[in-house]
Structures are given as C-alpha cells and as structure tokens.
Short mmCIF file of C-alpha atoms in Angstrom, two decimals:
data_model
loop_
_atom_site.label_atom_id
_atom_site.label_comp_id
_atom_site.label_asym_id
_atom_site.label_seq_id
_atom_site.Cartn_x
_atom_site.Cartn_y
_atom_site.Cartn_z
CA MET V 4 -111.95 -47.67 46.30
CA ASP V 5 -109.13 -47.68 48.68
CA GLU V 6 -106.59 -50.45 48.49
CA ASP V 7 -107.02 -51.06 52.20
CA ARG V 8 -110.57 -51.95 51.73
CA ILE V 9 -109.53 -54.64 49.24
CA ASP V 10 -106.64 -55.96 51.32
CA GLY V 11 -108.89 -56.01 54.44
CA ALA V 12 -111.57 -58.02 52.77
CA LEU V 13 -109.17 -60.49 51.50
CA LYS V 14 -107.47 -60.73 54.79
CA LYS V 15 -110.87 -61.34 56.49
CA MET V 16 -111.71 -63.89 53.97
CA GLY V 17 -108.35 -65.70 54.57
CA GLY V 18 -108.76 -65.64 58.30
CA GLY V 19 -112.23 -67.13 58.20
CA ILE V 20 -110.91 -69.97 56.13
CA LYS V 21 -108.01 -70.40 58.54
CA GLU V 22 -110.39 -70.43 61.57
CA ALA V 23 -112.82 -72.87 59.98
CA ALA V 24 -109.73 -75.12 59.32
CA GLY V 25 -108.54 -74.91 62.69
CA LYS V 26 -111.96 -75.87 63.98
CA LEU V 27 -112.09 -78.83 61.65
CA VAL V 28 -108.72 -80.36 62.43
CA GLY V 29 -108.95 -79.33 66.21
CA ASP V 30 -106.10 -77.01 65.99
CA THR V 31 -106.77 -74.29 68.42
CA LYS V 32 -103.60 -72.36 67.48
CA LEU V 33 -104.70 -72.14 63.78
CA GLU V 34 -108.23 -71.24 64.81
CA THR V 35 -106.89 -68.53 66.98
CA GLU V 36 -104.66 -67.22 64.16
CA GLY V 37 -107.66 -67.21 61.84
CA LYS V 38 -109.73 -65.06 64.35
CA ALA V 39 -106.98 -62.64 64.82
CA GLU V 40 -106.32 -62.37 60.92
CA LYS V 41 -110.11 -61.96 60.46
CA ALA V 42 -110.34 -59.11 63.05
CA GLU V 43 -107.18 -57.37 61.54
CA GLY V 44 -109.02 -57.54 57.90
CA LYS V 45 -112.07 -55.92 59.44
CA VAL V 46 -110.08 -53.02 61.11
CA GLN V 47 -107.98 -52.61 57.69
CA ASN V 48 -111.35 -52.70 55.73
CA ALA V 49 -112.83 -49.96 58.10
CA VAL V 50 -109.71 -47.83 57.68
CA GLY V 51 -110.10 -48.09 54.02
CA GLY V 52 -113.77 -47.09 54.19
CA ALA V 53 -112.88 -44.05 56.25
CA LYS V 54 -110.16 -42.90 53.63
CA ASP V 55 -112.88 -43.36 51.02
CA THR V 56 -115.29 -41.30 52.94
CA ILE V 57 -112.65 -38.52 53.50
CA ARG V 58 -111.86 -38.48 49.74
CA GLY V 59 -115.46 -38.59 48.90
CA ASP V 60 -115.34 -41.86 47.04
CA ALA V 61 -117.98 -43.58 49.15
#
C-alpha cells in the first residue's frame, strides 16, 4: 500500500473532524479549512491508489 493512501486517509479524517468542529462552534473559517483538507486527502488517497494499481499492489 502506497504511503499516499495512508496519508490521504488521515488527512481526510482530520479534515472531517475540523469541518465538524467548525460547524459546531460556528467558525466558518475552520469549517472551510476542514473541507479543503478533506478534499486534499481524497485526492492524495486517489493518487496513492493509482500508484498501487500501476505497481500491481491493488
């Protein structure tokens, strides 16, 4: 499993937590940062998946 998949999953999870915390306290900046971090994690995870597929690890 590619390291990008692991890092992406962690970033996605952290972004989700940040987004939820922003919603909870009414902090739109924190919520937006969380959404962006979550999206970045999804992309990084997809890149890692593509690398695995190319290597035949999938």
